[in-house]
Coordinates of C-alpha atoms in Angstrom, one line a residue:
X237 CA -77.4 -124.1 88.7
X238 CA -75.1 -125.3 86.0
X239 CA -73.6 -122.4 84.1
X240 CA -73.2 -123.2 80.4
X241 CA -71.4 -120.0 79.3
X242 CA -72.7 -117.0 77.4
X243 CA -75.5 -118.0 75.0
X244 CA -75.0 -117.7 71.2
X245 CA -76.8 -114.7 69.6
X246 CA -76.8 -116.3 66.2
X247 CA -79.9 -117.2 64.3
X248 CA -81.6 -120.5 64.9
X249 CA -80.7 -121.9 61.5
X250 CA -77.0 -121.3 62.0
X251 CA -77.1 -122.6 65.5
X252 CA -78.9 -125.8 64.4
X253 CA -76.2 -126.3 61.7
X254 CA -73.4 -125.4 64.2
X255 CA -71.9 -122.7 61.9
X256 CA -70.8 -119.2 62.7
X257 CA -73.6 -116.6 62.1
X258 CA -72.8 -113.0 61.2
X259 CA -75.9 -112.0 63.1
X260 CA -77.1 -109.8 60.3
X261 CA -80.6 -108.3 60.6
X262 CA -83.2 -109.0 59.5
X263 CA -81.5 -112.0 57.8
X264 CA -77.9 -113.2 58.2
X265 CA -75.8 -113.8 55.1
X266 CA -76.0 -117.6 55.2
X267 CA -79.8 -117.7 55.4
X268 CA -80.0 -115.1 52.6
X269 CA -77.8 -117.2 50.3
X270 CA -79.7 -120.4 51.2
X271 CA -83.1 -118.7 51.1
X272 CA -83.8 -119.9 54.7
X273 CA -86.1 -118.2 57.1
X274 CA -83.8 -116.4 59.5
X275 CA -85.1 -116.4 63.1
X276 CA -83.4 -115.0 66.2
X277 CA -84.0 -115.6 69.8
X278 CA -85.4 -112.6 71.7
X279 CA -83.9 -111.1 74.8
X280 CA -85.9 -113.2 77.2
X281 CA -84.4 -116.4 75.6
X282 CA -80.9 -115.0 76.1
X283 CA -81.3 -113.6 79.6
X284 CA -83.6 -116.2 81.2
X285 CA -82.3 -119.7 80.5
X286 CA -83.0 -123.0 82.3
X287 CA -79.5 -123.7 83.7
X288 CA -80.3 -126.7 85.9
X289 CA -78.2 -129.9 85.7
X290 CA -81.0 -131.5 83.8
X291 CA -81.1 -128.7 81.2
X292 CA -77.3 -128.8 80.9
X293 CA -77.3 -132.6 80.3
X294 CA -80.1 -132.2 77.7
X295 CA -78.2 -129.5 75.9
X296 CA -75.1 -131.7 75.8
X297 CA -77.0 -134.6 74.5
X298 CA -78.5 -132.4 71.8
X299 CA -75.1 -131.2 70.8
X300 CA -73.6 -134.7 70.5
X301 CA -76.5 -135.8 68.3
X302 CA -76.3 -132.6 66.3
X303 CA -80.0 -132.5 66.4
X304 CA -82.0 -129.5 65.3
X305 CA -83.1 -127.1 67.9
X306 CA -86.7 -127.0 68.9
X307 CA -88.3 -124.3 66.8
X308 CA -90.4 -121.9 68.9
X309 CA -93.4 -119.9 67.8
X310 CA -92.4 -116.3 67.0
X311 CA -93.3 -114.1 70.0
X312 CA -94.8 -110.7 69.7
X313 CA -92.2 -108.2 68.6
X314 CA -91.2 -105.3 70.7
X315 CA -92.6 -103.0 68.2
X316 CA -96.1 -104.2 69.1
X317 CA -96.2 -102.6 72.5
X318 CA -98.2 -99.6 71.4
X319 CA -101.0 -101.7 70.0
X320 CA -101.3 -103.7 73.3
X321 CA -101.0 -100.7 75.6
X322 CA -104.8 -100.1 75.7
X323 CA -105.5 -103.6 77.1
X324 CA -102.5 -103.4 79.5
X325 CA -103.7 -100.2 81.1
X326 CA -107.0 -101.7 82.5
X327 CA -107.2 -102.9 86.1
X328 CA -108.3 -106.4 84.8
X329 CA -105.2 -106.7 82.6
X330 CA -102.9 -105.8 85.5
X331 CA -103.8 -109.1 87.1
X332 CA -102.2 -110.9 84.3
X333 CA -98.8 -110.1 85.8
X334 CA -99.6 -112.0 88.9
X335 CA -98.5 -115.2 87.2
X336 CA -95.0 -113.8 86.7
X337 CA -93.6 -115.4 89.8
X338 CA -94.9 -118.8 88.7
X339 CA -93.3 -118.5 85.2
X340 CA -90.3 -120.6 84.3
X341 CA -88.9 -118.4 81.6
X342 CA -86.4 -121.2 80.7
X343 CA -89.3 -123.4 79.5
X344 CA -89.7 -123.3 75.8
X345 CA -93.4 -122.9 75.8
X346 CA -93.2 -119.5 77.8
X347 CA -91.1 -117.0 75.9
X348 CA -92.7 -113.6 76.3
X349 CA -91.3 -110.5 74.7
X350 CA -89.1 -108.9 77.4
X351 CA -90.0 -105.3 76.6
X352 CA -93.7 -106.0 76.9
X353 CA -93.1 -108.1 80.1
X354 CA -91.1 -105.4 81.7
X355 CA -93.7 -102.8 80.9
X356 CA -96.5 -104.9 82.3
X357 CA -94.5 -105.4 85.4
X358 CA -94.1 -101.7 85.8
X359 CA -97.8 -101.1 85.4
X360 CA -98.5 -103.8 88.0
X361 CA -96.0 -102.3 90.4
X362 CA -96.6 -98.6 90.1
X363 CA -99.9 -97.7 88.5
X364 CA -103.1 -97.7 90.6
X365 CA -106.3 -97.2 88.8
X366 CA -109.5 -95.7 90.2
X367 CA -111.9 -98.2 91.8
X368 CA -114.8 -98.6 89.4
X369 CA -117.1 -98.6 92.5
X370 CA -115.7 -95.3 93.8
X371 CA -118.2 -92.8 95.1
X372 CA -118.1 -90.0 92.4
X373 CA -118.3 -87.4 95.2
X374 CA -115.0 -88.6 96.7
X375 CA -111.5 -87.7 95.4
X376 CA -109.8 -90.0 92.9
X377 CA -107.7 -92.8 94.4
X378 CA -105.6 -93.4 91.3
X379 CA -101.8 -93.1 91.3
X380 CA -99.7 -92.6 88.1
X381 CA -102.5 -93.7 85.9
X382 CA -101.4 -91.0 83.5
X383 CA -98.4 -93.2 82.5
X384 CA -100.2 -95.8 80.4
X385 CA -102.6 -93.2 79.0
X386 CA -99.7 -91.1 77.7
X387 CA -97.6 -94.1 76.7
X388 CA -100.2 -95.5 74.4
X389 CA -100.5 -92.2 72.6
X390 CA -96.7 -91.7 72.3
X391 CA -94.9 -92.5 69.1
X392 CA -92.7 -95.6 68.9
X393 CA -89.1 -94.5 69.6
X394 CA -90.2 -91.2 71.2
X395 CA -88.5 -89.8 74.3
X396 CA -91.4 -90.8 76.6
X397 CA -91.7 -94.3 75.2
X398 CA -87.9 -94.9 75.5
X399 CA -87.8 -93.5 79.1
X400 CA -90.8 -95.6 80.1
X401 CA -88.9 -98.7 78.8
X402 CA -85.8 -97.6 80.8
X403 CA -87.8 -97.3 84.0
X404 CA -89.6 -100.6 83.2
X405 CA -86.4 -102.5 82.6
X406 CA -84.8 -101.0 85.8
X407 CA -87.8 -102.1 87.9
X408 CA -87.9 -105.5 86.2
X409 CA -84.2 -106.0 86.9
X410 CA -84.6 -105.6 90.6
X411 CA -88.1 -107.0 91.2
X412 CA -87.6 -110.1 89.1
X413 CA -84.0 -110.9 90.0
X414 CA -82.7 -110.2 86.5
X415 CA -79.6 -108.1 86.9
X416 CA -78.7 -108.4 83.3
X417 CA -81.7 -106.4 82.3
X418 CA -80.2 -103.4 84.0
X419 CA -77.9 -103.0 80.9
X420 CA -81.0 -102.6 78.7
X421 CA -82.4 -100.1 81.2
X422 CA -79.2 -98.0 81.0
X423 CA -79.1 -98.2 77.2
X424 CA -82.7 -97.0 77.0
X425 CA -81.9 -94.2 79.5
X426 CA -79.0 -92.9 77.4
X427 CA -81.1 -93.0 74.3
X428 CA -84.0 -91.3 76.1
X429 CA -81.8 -88.5 77.2
X430 CA -80.8 -87.7 73.6
X431 CA -84.4 -87.9 72.4
X432 CA -85.6 -85.7 75.3
X433 CA -83.1 -83.0 74.5
X434 CA -84.6 -82.8 71.0
X435 CA -88.1 -82.7 72.4
X436 CA -87.4 -79.9 74.8
X437 CA -85.7 -77.9 72.1
X438 CA -89.2 -77.7 70.4
X439 CA -91.3 -75.2 72.3
X440 CA -94.6 -76.9 71.2
X441 CA -93.4 -80.3 72.4
X442 CA -91.7 -79.0 75.6
X443 CA -95.1 -77.8 77.0
X444 CA -96.8 -81.2 76.3
X445 CA -97.8 -83.8 78.9
X446 CA -95.5 -86.3 77.2
X447 CA -92.4 -84.2 77.8
X448 CA -93.3 -83.5 81.5
X449 CA -94.1 -87.2 82.1
X450 CA -90.7 -88.2 80.6
X451 CA -88.9 -85.7 82.9
X452 CA -90.9 -86.9 85.9
X453 CA -90.0 -90.5 85.2
X454 CA -86.3 -89.6 85.2
X455 CA -86.8 -88.7 88.8
X456 CA -88.4 -92.0 89.4
X457 CA -85.4 -93.7 87.8
X458 CA -83.1 -92.0 90.3
X459 CA -85.3 -93.3 93.1
X460 CA -85.2 -96.8 91.8
X461 CA -81.5 -97.0 90.8
X462 CA -79.5 -94.7 93.0
X463 CA -78.8 -94.9 96.7
X464 CA -78.9 -91.2 97.2
X465 CA -80.5 -88.2 95.6
X466 CA -77.5 -86.6 94.0
X467 CA -77.0 -84.0 91.4
X468 CA -78.9 -86.1 88.7
X469 CA -82.1 -86.1 90.8
X470 CA -81.9 -82.4 91.4
X471 CA -81.3 -81.8 87.7
X472 CA -84.4 -83.8 86.8
X473 CA -86.4 -82.1 89.4
X474 CA -85.3 -78.6 88.2
X475 CA -86.2 -79.7 84.6
X476 CA -89.7 -80.6 85.7
X477 CA -89.9 -77.2 87.5
X478 CA -89.1 -75.4 84.2
X479 CA -91.8 -77.4 82.4
X480 CA -94.4 -76.6 85.0
X481 CA -93.9 -72.9 84.4
X482 CA -94.8 -73.3 80.7
X483 CA -98.5 -73.6 81.5
X484 CA -101.0 -72.1 83.8
X485 CA -102.8 -74.0 86.5
X486 CA -106.0 -73.6 84.6
X487 CA -104.3 -75.2 81.5
X488 CA -103.0 -78.1 83.5
X489 CA -106.4 -78.8 85.2
X490 CA -108.3 -78.6 81.9
X491 CA -108.3 -82.4 81.8
X492 CA -107.7 -85.2 84.4
X493 CA -104.5 -86.5 82.8
X494 CA -102.7 -83.2 82.8
X495 CA -104.0 -82.5 86.3
X496 CA -102.7 -85.7 87.8
X497 CA -99.3 -85.1 86.1
X498 CA -99.1 -81.6 87.5
X499 CA -100.0 -82.9 91.0
X500 CA -97.2 -85.4 91.2
X501 CA -94.6 -83.2 89.4
X502 CA -95.3 -80.3 91.8
X503 CA -95.2 -82.7 94.8
X504 CA -91.9 -84.1 93.6
X505 CA -90.5 -80.6 93.3
X506 CA -91.6 -79.6 96.8
X507 CA -90.5 -82.8 98.5
X508 CA -87.2 -82.8 96.7
X509 CA -86.4 -79.2 97.8
X510 CA -87.5 -80.0 101.4
X511 CA -85.1 -83.0 101.4
X512 CA -82.2 -80.9 100.2
X513 CA -83.0 -77.8 102.3
X514 CA -83.7 -75.6 99.3
X515 CA -86.6 -73.2 98.9
X516 CA -89.2 -74.3 96.4
X517 CA -88.6 -73.1 92.9
X518 CA -92.3 -72.5 92.3
X519 CA -95.0 -70.8 94.4
X520 CA -98.3 -72.4 95.3
X521 CA -100.1 -71.0 92.3
X522 CA -103.8 -70.7 93.2
X523 CA -104.1 -74.4 93.9
X524 CA -107.6 -74.0 95.4
X525 CA -108.9 -73.2 92.0
X526 CA -108.5 -76.9 91.0
X527 CA -111.5 -77.8 93.2
X528 CA -113.7 -75.7 90.9
X529 CA -112.1 -77.1 87.7
X530 CA -112.1 -80.8 88.5
X531 CA -114.1 -81.3 91.8
X532 CA -114.1 -85.1 91.4
X533 CA -110.3 -85.3 91.1
X534 CA -109.1 -83.5 94.2
X535 CA -110.3 -82.5 97.6
X536 CA -109.4 -79.3 99.6
X537 CA -107.8 -81.5 102.2
X538 CA -105.3 -83.1 99.8
X539 CA -104.5 -79.8 98.2
X540 CA -103.9 -78.2 101.6
X541 CA -101.3 -80.8 102.5
X542 CA -99.2 -79.7 99.5
X543 CA -99.5 -76.1 100.7
X544 CA -98.2 -77.1 104.2
X545 CA -95.3 -79.0 102.8
X546 CA -94.5 -76.0 100.6
X547 CA -94.4 -73.7 103.6
X548 CA -92.2 -76.2 105.6
X549 CA -89.8 -76.4 102.6
X550 CA -89.4 -72.6 102.8
X551 CA -88.9 -72.6 106.6
X552 CA -86.5 -75.6 106.4
X553 CA -84.3 -73.8 103.8
X554 CA -84.2 -70.6 105.9
X555 CA -83.2 -72.5 109.0
X556 CA -80.5 -74.4 107.1
X557 CA -79.1 -71.1 105.7
X558 CA -79.2 -69.6 109.2
X559 CA -77.1 -72.4 110.6
X560 CA -74.6 -72.2 107.8
X561 CA -74.3 -68.4 107.8
X562 CA -73.5 -66.1 110.7
X563 CA -74.6 -67.9 113.8
X564 CA -77.2 -66.0 115.9
X565 CA -75.7 -64.3 118.9
X566 CA -78.9 -63.5 120.8
X567 CA -82.3 -65.2 121.2
X568 CA -83.9 -62.2 119.5
X569 CA -82.1 -63.1 116.3
X570 CA -84.2 -66.3 116.2
X571 CA -87.4 -65.0 117.5
X572 CA -89.2 -64.4 114.2
X573 CA -88.1 -67.8 112.8
X574 CA -89.2 -69.5 115.9
X575 CA -92.6 -67.9 115.7
X576 CA -93.0 -68.9 112.1
X577 CA -92.2 -72.6 113.1
X578 CA -94.7 -72.5 115.9
X579 CA -97.5 -71.0 113.7
X580 CA -96.8 -73.6 111.0
X581 CA -96.9 -76.5 113.5
X582 CA -100.3 -75.2 114.7
X583 CA -101.5 -75.3 111.0
X584 CA -100.4 -78.9 110.7
X585 CA -102.2 -79.7 113.9
X586 CA -105.3 -77.9 112.7
X587 CA -105.4 -79.9 109.5
X588 CA -105.2 -83.2 111.3
X589 CA -107.8 -82.2 113.8
X590 CA -110.4 -80.9 111.4
X591 CA -109.9 -83.3 108.5
X592 CA -113.2 -84.6 106.9
X593 CA -114.5 -88.0 108.0
X594 CA -113.8 -89.5 104.6
X595 CA -110.1 -88.9 105.1
X596 CA -109.9 -90.4 108.6
X597 CA -108.7 -93.9 109.4
X598 CA -109.5 -96.7 111.8
X599 CA -107.3 -97.2 114.8
X600 CA -106.8 -100.6 116.5
X601 CA -104.6 -101.7 119.3
X602 CA -101.8 -104.1 118.2
X603 CA -103.1 -107.0 120.3
X604 CA -102.7 -110.8 119.6
X605 CA -106.4 -110.8 118.5
X606 CA -105.9 -108.0 116.1
X607 CA -102.8 -109.6 114.6
X608 CA -104.6 -112.8 113.8
X609 CA -106.5 -110.9 111.0
X610 CA -103.2 -110.3 109.1
X611 CA -101.3 -112.7 107.0
X612 CA -98.4 -114.5 108.8
X613 CA -95.6 -112.6 107.1
X614 CA -97.0 -109.2 108.2
X615 CA -97.6 -110.5 111.7
X616 CA -94.0 -111.7 111.9
X617 CA -92.3 -108.9 110.1
X618 CA -94.3 -105.8 111.2
X619 CA -96.6 -106.5 114.1
X620 CA -94.9 -109.0 116.4
X621 CA -91.3 -108.0 116.0
X622 CA -89.3 -105.8 118.4
X623 CA -90.3 -102.1 117.9
X624 CA -93.7 -102.9 116.4
X625 CA -96.2 -100.1 116.7
X626 CA -98.6 -100.1 119.6
X627 CA -101.5 -99.1 117.3
X628 CA -102.5 -100.1 113.7
X629 CA -104.0 -97.6 111.4
X630 CA -106.3 -98.8 108.6
X631 CA -106.8 -96.6 105.5
X632 CA -109.3 -97.1 102.7
X633 CA -107.0 -96.5 99.7
X634 CA -103.3 -96.4 99.0
X635 CA -103.7 -92.8 97.8
X636 CA -104.9 -91.8 101.3
X637 CA -101.8 -93.6 102.7
X638 CA -99.7 -91.6 100.4
X639 CA -101.2 -88.2 101.4
X640 CA -100.9 -89.1 105.1
X641 CA -97.3 -90.2 104.6
X642 CA -96.4 -86.8 102.9
X643 CA -98.1 -85.0 105.8
X644 CA -96.4 -86.8 108.6
X645 CA -93.0 -86.9 107.1
X646 CA -93.0 -83.2 106.3
X647 CA -94.1 -82.5 109.9
X648 CA -91.2 -84.6 111.2
X649 CA -88.9 -82.1 109.3
X650 CA -90.8 -79.2 110.9
X651 CA -90.7 -80.5 114.5
X652 CA -87.0 -81.4 114.1
X653 CA -86.3 -77.8 112.9
X654 CA -88.3 -76.4 115.8
X655 CA -86.5 -78.5 118.4
X656 CA -83.1 -77.5 116.9
X657 CA -84.1 -73.8 117.1
X658 CA -85.1 -74.2 120.7
X659 CA -81.9 -76.1 121.6
X660 CA -79.9 -73.3 119.9
X661 CA -81.7 -70.7 121.9
X662 CA -81.0 -72.5 125.2
X663 CA -77.3 -72.2 124.5
X664 CA -77.6 -68.4 124.2
X665 CA -77.9 -66.2 127.3
X666 CA -81.3 -65.4 128.6
X667 CA -82.3 -61.8 127.9
X668 CA -82.2 -59.6 131.1
X669 CA -83.6 -56.2 131.7
X670 CA -85.8 -56.1 128.7
X671 CA -89.1 -54.3 128.7
X672 CA -91.9 -56.8 128.0
X673 CA -94.0 -54.0 126.6
X674 CA -91.5 -53.6 123.8
X675 CA -91.9 -57.1 122.6
X676 CA -94.7 -57.5 120.1
X677 CA -97.6 -59.6 121.3
X678 CA -97.4 -61.9 118.3
X679 CA -93.8 -62.9 119.2
X680 CA -93.1 -65.8 121.6
X681 CA -91.5 -65.1 125.0
X682 CA -87.8 -66.0 125.1
X683 CA -87.3 -66.8 128.8
X684 CA -86.2 -70.3 129.7
X685 CA -89.6 -71.4 131.1
X686 CA -91.4 -70.4 127.9
X687 CA -88.8 -72.1 125.7
X688 CA -89.0 -75.3 127.9
X689 CA -92.7 -75.4 127.4
X690 CA -92.4 -75.1 123.6
X691 CA -89.6 -77.8 123.7
X692 CA -91.8 -80.2 125.6
X693 CA -94.8 -79.7 123.3
X694 CA -92.6 -80.1 120.2
X695 CA -91.0 -83.3 121.5
X696 CA -94.4 -84.7 122.4
X697 CA -95.7 -83.9 118.9
X698 CA -92.6 -85.5 117.3
X699 CA -93.0 -88.7 119.3
X700 CA -96.7 -88.9 118.4
X701 CA -96.0 -88.2 114.7
X702 CA -93.3 -90.9 114.6
X703 CA -95.7 -93.4 116.3
X704 CA -98.5 -92.6 113.9
X705 CA -96.3 -92.9 110.9
X706 CA -95.1 -96.3 112.1
X707 CA -98.7 -97.4 112.8
X708 CA -99.6 -96.6 109.2
X709 CA -97.0 -98.9 107.7
X710 CA -99.1 -102.1 108.0
X711 CA -101.9 -100.4 106.1
X712 CA -99.6 -99.3 103.3
X713 CA -98.8 -103.0 102.6
X714 CA -102.3 -104.4 103.1
X715 CA -104.8 -101.7 101.9
X716 CA -106.9 -103.1 99.0
X717 CA -105.8 -102.0 95.5
X718 CA -108.4 -102.5 92.7
X719 CA -107.4 -105.3 90.4
X720 CA -104.4 -106.4 92.5
X721 CA -103.8 -108.7 95.5
X722 CA -104.6 -107.1 98.9
X723 CA -101.5 -108.4 100.5
X724 CA -103.2 -109.7 103.7
X725 CA -105.0 -112.7 102.3
X726 CA -103.1 -115.8 103.2
X727 CA -105.3 -117.9 100.9
X728 CA -104.3 -115.9 97.8
X729 CA -101.6 -117.7 95.8
X730 CA -100.3 -114.5 94.4
X731 CA -100.3 -112.2 97.4
X732 CA -96.5 -112.7 98.0
X733 CA -96.0 -110.6 94.9
X734 CA -96.2 -107.2 96.7
X735 CA -97.1 -104.3 94.5
X736 CA -94.0 -102.0 94.2
X737 CA -95.9 -98.8 94.9
X738 CA -96.6 -100.0 98.5
X739 CA -92.9 -99.9 99.3
X740 CA -92.4 -96.8 97.2
X741 CA -95.0 -95.1 99.3
X742 CA -93.3 -96.0 102.6
X743 CA -89.7 -95.6 101.9
X744 CA -89.4 -91.7 102.3
X745 CA -91.1 -91.8 105.6
X746 CA -89.0 -94.7 106.9
X747 CA -85.8 -93.1 105.7
X748 CA -86.6 -89.9 107.6
X749 CA -87.6 -91.8 110.7

């Protein structure tokens, strides 16, 4: 690359005449006086320039000849995003982003509006629409499809629209190797904060789907842009919690958009609290009622996973407080907490053993013959490398991968807590001279033999859970997504452009492992 310095932000007329432009909008002073049409380059022209040696020489020749710049056709303005949102939110339209990797944004004939391009990239990366051929009796497989629906109904310059732009720019900056776009993302984020404060001050707007979606996306921003979940993430999570309490479950599940938004916001709250060893701010408020309200949207199995994670978040917070507070001095001090952990692990095991057939997955051994069915990059990166899983799990939808990932990762937390409790009890003296009849039948025995048995089972379950979580990773990156490349077809020219939600689904589980 041949760096040619910072590009001029002046209008094309002033640049062609090589005179200083005051960059006035909508028309600079020189163009106004001369009655010229005043055109400016958009952000894509300024950020993505062809800086090869050939382009540098061409620019220098043009300057020496003082020739006029090539006039481009005006691109769609950023204000037109609302009118095009309807077409962008369809599965067919999402495939238009597949040509992004083949674009040479420095070429004069391709100059898309940056805001629209970033938004389309975000939709491609993170929004999964329902399969049009889905069995209506099965749960929805969509993920974050409420974002384009709410975005297209939001006012231009609203809090939601601005925060969507911030997240879109942040994603575009990292996925498309455009670090300069991060400045636009942070600018939109700061503006979005101010607009959101005004929105939340209005009670009627605070209880809207648009407000809750904006707060939820702030948490997504933290996941995309920060290395750790610090105070900002917790603040966004707590903000979403407050908004969740403004409506009843029946009100949320009165329509599919609100229901999906409630689902992800509640899950974000529970998982965030589990990660930070804090008890959930909200109870599980009659979630089974949603099966009656929107039977095509949810299944009892998916709902029950959230209940299990909620219970583990409570247990994890209790164990964390126990370790930080007065340390237990006898095994009896931990007996009730140990029993709670054992019972909860039994519930996790029951869910996995009794799950409906539609939620199950195919299991194959990771053999050379099996690996030949995968694209070379997945064979080399995931299936043939050191530490590759012995089995490969195949799921039918990315949403199923997501639910299973939540289930297994939260069980890792539980089993780790259980093993820590048992190790702590081993360090305490074994109770002697106690009357077995005085111990409630529901409480576990505390002798070394009983604790060793519990420890062996917990360790075995943890190893199995880790192995199964690893075996699911290939499916996360190759499961078919409607309207997008499968990721395992070596004949697809666009399958190198991996959908961002695939990595987003896996990273929490990988981080915990």
